[in-house]
CSV table of C-alpha atoms and ligand atoms in Angstrom, one decimal:
chain,number,residue,atom,x,y,z
A,1,ARG,CA,-20.9,6.9,11.7
A,2,GLN,CA,-22.6,7.2,15.0
A,3,LYS,CA,-20.3,8.0,17.9
A,4,ALA,CA,-21.5,6.3,21.1
A,5,GLY,CA,-20.2,4.7,24.2
A,6,ARG,CA,-20.7,1.0,25.0
A,7,ASN,CA,-23.9,1.8,26.9
A,8,ASN,CA,-25.6,3.1,23.9
A,9,PHE,CA,-25.4,-0.1,21.9
A,10,ARG,CA,-28.9,-1.1,23.0
A,11,PHE,CA,-30.3,1.7,20.8
A,12,TYR,CA,-28.7,0.1,17.7
A,13,SER,CA,-30.3,-2.5,15.5
A,14,PRO,CA,-28.8,-5.9,16.0
A,15,LYS,CA,-27.0,-5.6,12.6
A,16,ILE,CA,-25.4,-2.3,13.5
A,17,ASN,CA,-24.5,-3.6,16.9
A,18,GLN,CA,-22.8,-6.5,15.2
A,19,ARG,CA,-20.9,-4.2,12.9
A,20,ALA,CA,-19.8,-2.0,15.8
A,21,ASN,CA,-18.5,-5.1,17.6
A,22,GLN,CA,-16.6,-6.2,14.6
A,23,GLN,CA,-15.1,-2.7,14.4
A,24,LEU,CA,-14.0,-2.9,18.1
A,25,GLN,CA,-12.6,-6.3,17.5
A,26,MET,CA,-10.6,-5.1,14.5
A,27,GLU,CA,-9.4,-2.1,16.4
A,28,ASN,CA,-8.1,-4.4,19.2
A,29,ASP,CA,-6.5,-6.7,16.6
A,30,LEU,CA,-4.8,-3.7,14.9
A,31,HIS,CA,-3.2,-2.6,18.2
A,32,LYS,CA,-1.9,-6.2,18.7
A,33,ALA,CA,-0.7,-6.2,15.0
A,34,VAL,CA,1.4,-3.1,15.7
A,35,GLU,CA,3.0,-4.8,18.8
A,36,ARG,CA,3.6,-8.0,16.9
A,37,ASN,CA,4.8,-6.5,13.7
A,38,GLU,CA,2.2,-8.2,11.6
A,39,PHE,CA,2.5,-5.7,8.7
A,40,LEU,CA,4.2,-6.7,5.5
A,41,VAL,CA,5.3,-4.3,2.7
A,42,TYR,CA,4.8,-5.4,-0.9
A,43,TYR,CA,6.3,-3.6,-3.8
A,44,GLN,CA,4.7,-2.7,-7.1
A,45,PRO,CA,7.2,-1.7,-9.9
A,46,LYS,CA,6.9,1.4,-11.9
A,47,VAL,CA,8.4,1.4,-15.4
A,48,ASP,CA,9.8,4.2,-17.6
A,49,VAL,CA,7.6,4.2,-20.8
A,50,SER,CA,10.3,5.2,-23.3
A,51,SER,CA,13.1,2.9,-22.0
A,52,GLY,CA,11.0,0.1,-20.5
A,53,GLN,CA,13.3,0.2,-17.4
A,54,LEU,CA,12.3,-0.2,-13.8
A,55,CYS,CA,12.3,3.3,-12.4
A,56,GLY,CA,10.7,3.0,-9.0
A,57,MET,CA,8.5,0.9,-6.7
A,58,GLU,CA,5.5,1.7,-4.6
A,59,ALA,CA,5.4,0.2,-1.0
A,60,LEU,CA,1.9,-1.2,-0.4
A,61,VAL,CA,1.2,-2.5,3.1
A,62,ARG,CA,-0.6,-5.8,3.9
A,63,TRP,CA,-1.6,-7.2,7.2
A,64,GLN,CA,-0.8,-10.8,7.9
A,65,HIS,CA,-3.6,-11.5,10.3
A,66,PRO,CA,-2.9,-14.6,12.5
A,67,GLU,CA,-6.4,-16.1,11.7
A,68,SER,CA,-7.8,-14.2,8.7
A,69,GLY,CA,-4.6,-14.4,6.6
A,70,MET,CA,-3.6,-11.5,4.3
A,71,VAL,CA,-5.8,-8.4,4.8
A,72,SER,CA,-5.9,-5.7,2.2
A,73,PRO,CA,-5.1,-2.1,3.1
A,74,ASP,CA,-8.5,-1.0,2.0
A,75,ASP,CA,-10.0,-3.1,4.8
A,76,PHE,CA,-7.9,-1.6,7.7
A,77,ILE,CA,-6.3,1.7,6.7
A,78,PRO,CA,-9.6,3.6,6.9
A,79,LEU,CA,-10.1,2.4,10.5
A,80,ALA,CA,-6.4,3.0,11.3
A,81,GLU,CA,-6.9,6.6,10.1
A,82,THR,CA,-9.8,7.2,12.5
A,83,ASN,CA,-8.1,5.9,15.7
A,84,GLY,CA,-4.5,7.1,15.1
A,85,ILE,CA,-3.0,3.7,14.6
A,86,ILE,CA,-2.0,4.9,11.1
A,87,ASP,CA,1.1,6.7,12.6
A,88,ALA,CA,2.5,3.4,14.0
A,89,ILE,CA,1.7,1.6,10.7
A,90,THR,CA,3.5,4.2,8.6
A,91,GLU,CA,6.5,4.0,10.9
A,92,GLN,CA,6.6,0.2,10.5
A,93,VAL,CA,6.3,0.6,6.8
A,94,LEU,CA,9.1,3.1,6.8
A,95,VAL,CA,11.4,0.9,9.0
A,96,GLN,CA,10.7,-2.1,6.7
A,97,VAL,CA,11.5,-0.2,3.6
A,98,CYS,CA,14.7,1.2,5.1
A,99,GLY,CA,15.7,-2.3,6.0
A,100,HIS,CA,15.1,-3.5,2.5
A,101,LEU,CA,16.9,-0.6,0.9
A,102,THR,CA,19.9,-1.4,3.2
A,103,ARG,CA,19.9,-5.0,2.2
A,104,TRP,CA,19.8,-4.1,-1.5
A,105,GLN,CA,22.7,-1.8,-1.0
A,106,GLU,CA,24.6,-4.4,0.9
A,107,ALA,CA,24.1,-6.8,-2.0
A,108,SER,CA,25.6,-4.2,-4.3
A,109,LEU,CA,22.3,-3.6,-6.0
A,110,GLU,CA,21.4,-0.1,-6.9
A,111,PRO,CA,17.9,0.4,-5.5
A,112,VAL,CA,15.2,2.4,-7.3
A,113,PRO,CA,13.3,5.0,-5.3
A,114,VAL,CA,10.5,3.6,-3.1
A,115,ALA,CA,7.2,5.5,-2.8
A,116,ILE,CA,5.5,5.5,0.6
A,117,ASN,CA,1.9,6.4,1.1
A,118,LEU,CA,1.0,9.0,3.7
A,119,SER,CA,-2.6,9.4,4.9
A,120,PRO,CA,-4.3,12.8,4.8
A,121,VAL,CA,-4.9,12.7,8.5
A,122,GLN,CA,-1.2,12.4,9.2
A,123,PHE,CA,-0.8,16.0,8.0
A,124,LYS,CA,-2.6,17.2,11.1
A,125,ASN,CA,0.6,16.3,13.0
A,126,PRO,CA,3.2,19.1,12.7
A,127,GLN,CA,5.9,16.6,13.7
A,128,LEU,CA,5.3,14.3,10.7
A,129,ALA,CA,8.2,15.7,8.6
A,130,GLY,CA,10.6,15.7,11.5
A,131,LYS,CA,9.8,12.1,12.3
A,132,ILE,CA,10.3,10.9,8.8
A,133,ILE,CA,13.6,12.7,8.4
A,134,LYS,CA,14.8,11.3,11.8
A,135,GLN,CA,13.8,7.8,10.8
A,136,LEU,CA,15.8,7.9,7.6
A,137,LYS,CA,18.9,9.4,9.2
A,138,LYS,CA,18.7,6.7,11.9
A,139,ASN,CA,18.7,4.0,9.1
A,140,ASN,CA,21.4,5.8,7.0
A,141,ILE,CA,19.1,6.0,4.0
A,142,LEU,CA,19.4,9.0,1.6
A,143,PRO,CA,16.2,10.8,0.9
A,144,LYS,CA,16.7,10.4,-2.8
A,145,TYR,CA,15.5,6.8,-2.3
A,146,ILE,CA,12.2,7.8,-0.8
A,147,GLU,CA,9.2,9.3,-2.5
A,148,LEU,CA,6.2,10.4,-0.5
A,149,GLU,CA,2.7,9.9,-2.0
A,150,ILE,CA,0.0,12.3,-0.8
A,151,THR,CA,-3.6,12.8,-1.9
A,152,GLU,CA,-5.2,16.1,-2.4
A,153,ASN,CA,-7.5,15.4,0.6
A,154,ALA,CA,-4.4,16.0,2.7
A,155,VAL,CA,-5.0,19.7,2.4
A,156,ALA,CA,-8.7,19.8,2.9
A,157,ASP,CA,-8.5,20.8,6.5
A,158,ASN,CA,-5.4,23.0,6.8
A,159,LEU,CA,-3.8,24.2,3.6
A,160,ALA,CA,-1.1,26.4,5.1
A,161,ALA,CA,0.1,23.9,7.6
A,162,THR,CA,0.2,21.1,5.0
A,163,ILE,CA,2.2,23.3,2.6
A,164,ASP,CA,4.7,24.0,5.3
A,165,LEU,CA,5.0,20.3,6.0
A,166,ILE,CA,5.5,19.5,2.4
A,167,HIS,CA,8.2,22.2,2.1
A,168,GLU,CA,10.0,20.7,5.1
A,169,LEU,CA,10.0,17.3,3.3
A,170,THR,CA,11.1,18.7,-0.1
A,171,ASP,CA,13.8,20.8,1.6
A,172,ALA,CA,15.1,17.6,3.2
A,173,GLY,CA,15.4,16.0,-0.3
A,174,PHE,CA,12.3,13.8,-0.5
A,175,SER,CA,10.3,14.0,-3.7
A,176,ILE,CA,6.5,14.3,-3.5
A,177,SER,CA,3.9,12.7,-5.7
A,178,LEU,CA,0.3,13.7,-5.9
A,179,ASP,CA,-1.7,10.4,-5.8
A,180,ASP,CA,-5.1,9.6,-7.2
A,181,PHE,CA,-5.0,12.7,-9.3
A,182,GLY,CA,-8.1,13.6,-11.3
A,183,THR,CA,-10.6,12.2,-8.7
A,184,GLY,CA,-11.1,15.3,-6.6
A,185,TYR,CA,-12.9,18.5,-7.4
A,186,CYS,CA,-10.1,21.0,-7.2
A,187,SER,CA,-7.1,19.0,-8.5
A,188,TYR,CA,-5.7,21.9,-10.5
A,189,SER,CA,-5.8,24.5,-7.7
A,190,TYR,CA,-3.7,22.2,-5.5
A,191,LEU,CA,-0.9,22.0,-8.0
A,192,LYS,CA,-0.5,25.8,-7.8
A,193,ASN,CA,0.2,25.7,-4.1
A,194,PHE,CA,2.0,22.4,-3.8
A,195,PRO,CA,5.7,21.8,-4.4
A,196,VAL,CA,5.0,18.4,-6.0
A,197,ASP,CA,7.4,16.6,-8.4
A,198,LYS,CA,5.1,14.0,-9.8
A,199,ILE,CA,1.4,13.4,-10.6
A,200,LYS,CA,-0.2,10.0,-10.5
A,201,ILE,CA,-3.3,9.7,-12.7
A,202,ASP,CA,-5.9,7.7,-10.9
A,203,ARG,CA,-6.7,4.2,-12.0
A,204,SER,CA,-10.4,5.1,-12.4
A,205,ILE,CA,-9.5,7.4,-15.3
A,206,ILE,CA,-7.2,5.0,-16.9
A,207,THR,CA,-9.6,2.0,-16.8
A,208,ASP,CA,-11.7,3.0,-19.9
A,209,PHE,CA,-9.8,5.8,-21.5
A,210,THR,CA,-8.9,3.9,-24.6
A,211,GLU,CA,-12.7,3.6,-25.4
A,212,ASN,CA,-14.1,6.6,-23.5
A,213,THR,CA,-13.4,9.9,-25.3
A,214,PHE,CA,-14.1,12.0,-22.1
A,215,ASP,CA,-11.5,10.1,-20.0
A,216,ALA,CA,-9.1,10.2,-22.9
A,217,ALA,CA,-9.4,14.0,-23.0
A,218,ILE,CA,-8.8,14.1,-19.2
A,219,VAL,CA,-5.7,11.9,-19.5
A,220,ASN,CA,-4.4,14.0,-22.4
A,221,SER,CA,-5.0,17.3,-20.6
A,222,ILE,CA,-3.3,16.1,-17.3
A,223,ILE,CA,-0.2,15.0,-19.3
A,224,THR,CA,-0.1,18.3,-21.2
A,225,LEU,CA,-0.5,20.3,-17.9
A,226,ALA,CA,2.3,18.2,-16.2
A,227,ASP,CA,4.6,18.9,-19.2
A,228,HIS,CA,4.0,22.6,-19.0
A,229,LEU,CA,4.7,22.5,-15.2
A,230,GLY,CA,7.8,20.3,-15.6
A,231,LEU,CA,6.3,17.5,-13.6
A,232,LYS,CA,6.7,13.8,-14.0
A,233,ILE,CA,3.6,11.9,-14.8
A,234,VAL,CA,2.6,8.3,-13.8
A,235,ALA,CA,-0.4,6.4,-15.0
A,236,GLU,CA,-1.8,4.0,-12.4
A,237,GLY,CA,-3.7,0.8,-13.0
A,238,VAL,CA,-2.4,0.0,-16.5
A,239,GLU,CA,-3.7,-3.4,-17.3
A,240,THR,CA,-3.6,-3.8,-21.1
A,241,ALA,CA,-1.0,-3.4,-23.9
A,242,GLU,CA,-3.5,-1.1,-25.6
A,243,GLN,CA,-3.5,1.3,-22.6
A,244,LEU,CA,0.3,1.3,-22.6
A,245,LYS,CA,0.4,2.1,-26.3
A,246,PHE,CA,-2.0,5.0,-26.0
A,247,LEU,CA,0.0,6.3,-23.0
A,248,ARG,CA,3.2,6.0,-24.9
A,249,ASP,CA,1.6,8.0,-27.8
A,250,LEU,CA,0.6,10.7,-25.3
A,251,ASN,CA,4.2,10.9,-23.9
A,252,CYS,CA,3.2,9.6,-20.4
A,253,HIS,CA,6.5,9.2,-18.6
A,254,GLN,CA,5.9,6.2,-16.3
A,255,VAL,CA,3.3,3.4,-15.8
A,256,GLN,CA,2.3,1.2,-13.0
A,257,GLY,CA,-0.2,-1.6,-13.1
A,258,TYR,CA,-1.0,-5.3,-13.4
A,259,LEU,CA,0.3,-5.3,-17.0
A,260,ILE,CA,3.8,-4.7,-15.6
A,261,SER,CA,3.3,-6.6,-12.3
A,262,LYS,CA,1.1,-6.9,-9.3
A,263,PRO,CA,2.5,-5.8,-6.0
A,264,VAL,CA,5.1,-8.5,-4.9
A,265,PRO,CA,7.0,-9.5,-1.8
A,266,TYR,CA,10.5,-8.4,-1.0
A,267,GLU,CA,12.2,-11.4,-2.5
A,268,GLN,CA,10.6,-10.9,-5.9
A,269,ALA,CA,11.2,-7.1,-5.8
A,270,THR,CA,14.9,-8.0,-5.3
A,271,GLU,CA,14.7,-10.1,-8.5
A,272,PHE,CA,13.2,-7.2,-10.4
A,273,ILE,CA,16.1,-4.9,-9.2
A,274,SER,CA,18.8,-7.4,-10.0
A,275,ASP,CA,17.4,-8.5,-13.3
A,276,PRO,CA,15.4,-5.7,-15.0
A,277,SER,CA,14.6,-8.0,-18.0
A,278,LEU,CA,12.1,-9.8,-15.7
A,279,ILE,CA,10.0,-6.6,-15.9
A,280,ASN,CA,7.3,-6.7,-18.5
A,281,GLY,CA,7.5,-3.1,-19.6
A,282,LYS,CA,8.7,-3.2,-23.2
B,1,LIG,P1,-3.1,3.5,-3.9
B,1,LIG,O1,-2.1,4.3,-3.2
B,1,LIG,O2,-3.9,4.2,-5.0
B,1,LIG,O3,-2.4,2.2,-4.5
B,1,LIG,C1,-2.7,1.6,-5.7
B,1,LIG,C2,-3.6,0.4,-5.5
B,1,LIG,O4,-4.1,0.0,-6.8
B,1,LIG,C3,-3.0,-0.8,-4.8
B,1,LIG,O5,-3.9,-1.5,-4.1
B,1,LIG,C4,-2.5,-1.6,-6.0
B,1,LIG,O6,-2.4,-3.0,-5.7
B,1,LIG,C5,-3.7,-1.4,-6.9
B,1,LIG,N1,-3.4,-1.6,-8.3
B,1,LIG,C6,-2.2,-1.3,-8.9
B,1,LIG,N2,-2.2,-1.6,-10.3
B,1,LIG,C7,-3.5,-2.1,-10.5
B,1,LIG,C8,-4.1,-2.6,-11.7
B,1,LIG,O7,-3.5,-2.6,-12.8
B,1,LIG,N3,-5.4,-3.0,-11.5
B,1,LIG,C9,-6.0,-3.0,-10.4
B,1,LIG,N4,-7.3,-3.4,-10.3
B,1,LIG,N5,-5.5,-2.5,-9.2
B,1,LIG,C10,-4.2,-2.1,-9.3
B,1,LIG,P2,-3.7,-1.9,-2.6
B,1,LIG,O8,-2.3,-2.4,-2.4
B,1,LIG,O9,-4.8,-2.9,-2.2
B,1,LIG,O10,-3.8,-0.6,-1.8
B,1,LIG,C11,-5.0,0.1,-1.7
B,1,LIG,C12,-4.9,1.4,-1.1
B,1,LIG,O11,-4.5,1.3,0.3
B,1,LIG,C13,-3.8,2.3,-1.7
B,1,LIG,O12,-4.2,2.9,-2.9
B,1,LIG,C14,-3.5,3.3,-0.6
B,1,LIG,O13,-4.5,4.3,-0.6
B,1,LIG,C15,-3.7,2.4,0.7
B,1,LIG,N6,-2.4,2.0,1.2
B,1,LIG,C16,-1.7,0.9,0.8
B,1,LIG,N7,-0.5,0.9,1.6
B,1,LIG,C17,-0.6,2.0,2.4
B,1,LIG,C18,0.4,2.5,3.4
B,1,LIG,O14,1.4,2.0,3.6
B,1,LIG,N8,0.0,3.6,4.0
B,1,LIG,C19,-1.2,4.3,3.7
B,1,LIG,N9,-1.5,5.4,4.4
B,1,LIG,N10,-2.1,3.8,2.8
B,1,LIG,C20,-1.8,2.7,2.1
B,2,LIG,CA1,-0.3,5.4,-3.7
B,3,LIG,CA1,-3.2,5.9,-6.3
B,4,LIG,CA1,-6.3,4.9,-4.8
């Protein structure tokens, strides 16, 4: 992407000019969205394969845009990562999740751990761990209810600092999941240096693995590796009963995907917690 001030727009083709304007517009809108609390957390359940029980949920943010309606995170998180707005969004997600966890506890429901996504760029901020810990304390939420999902890109820039941050988080009692596993080039080497508790096999590997022997071999080897390292393993993007059956035969611990449920709003997540039989994981 070209970096240029306003005055340089005349060098752009009209189409690029238009896109740059759209980007500026969205950036303005994102700032307003933070002020107006337009972000909404949805929850996608995770199910334990052997018991069929709800065992966790992933918090996935949506933007309720006043004109455009619900905006998908893929359409605004990348921009928010380039201009620093991601920190404010993560904070609002965390506050909302803490609020929901509190309401579940007040309703005498035993909440399942909620996984929160952290962007790789956030690991450049040495205060990240401290801020998360403070936020949870302020809301009286125990760290056992929060998992943090990170991707291996988080370390691309600064391995040592990232490892320190992750240690700070695990020392405080949070569990760490390595997200989108199997898509990078050095997946295995990160495992050696990272104190992670869980690996999430990326949806792109799960999509065809029941037909594709190469992907099947990858899934199999990731699960075997995780077993040897004592890590929990989650398969993402499970859409068919056949995929679930294969994963069960491979002793995959947990699954997440449309077969179980799409991400749902707070009210429906509450129903899942209070009546696990609504979960489609048997
Ligand atoms: P992700 O962390 O890999 O999250 C999983 C995405 O896959 C979610 O998309 C989820 O709705 C989708 N998904 C789950 N099961 C299935 C399935 O069976 N089939 C298909 N086709 N898709 C499935 P979503 O909610 O649109 O989020 C997209 C990405 O945006 C996330 O990918 C994550 O990287 C990012 N994201 C979402 N919320 C946050 C957030 O609060 N903070 C940060 N930093 N990133 C977020
Ligand atoms: Ca994730
Ligand atoms: Ca993922
Ligand atoms: Ca992903």
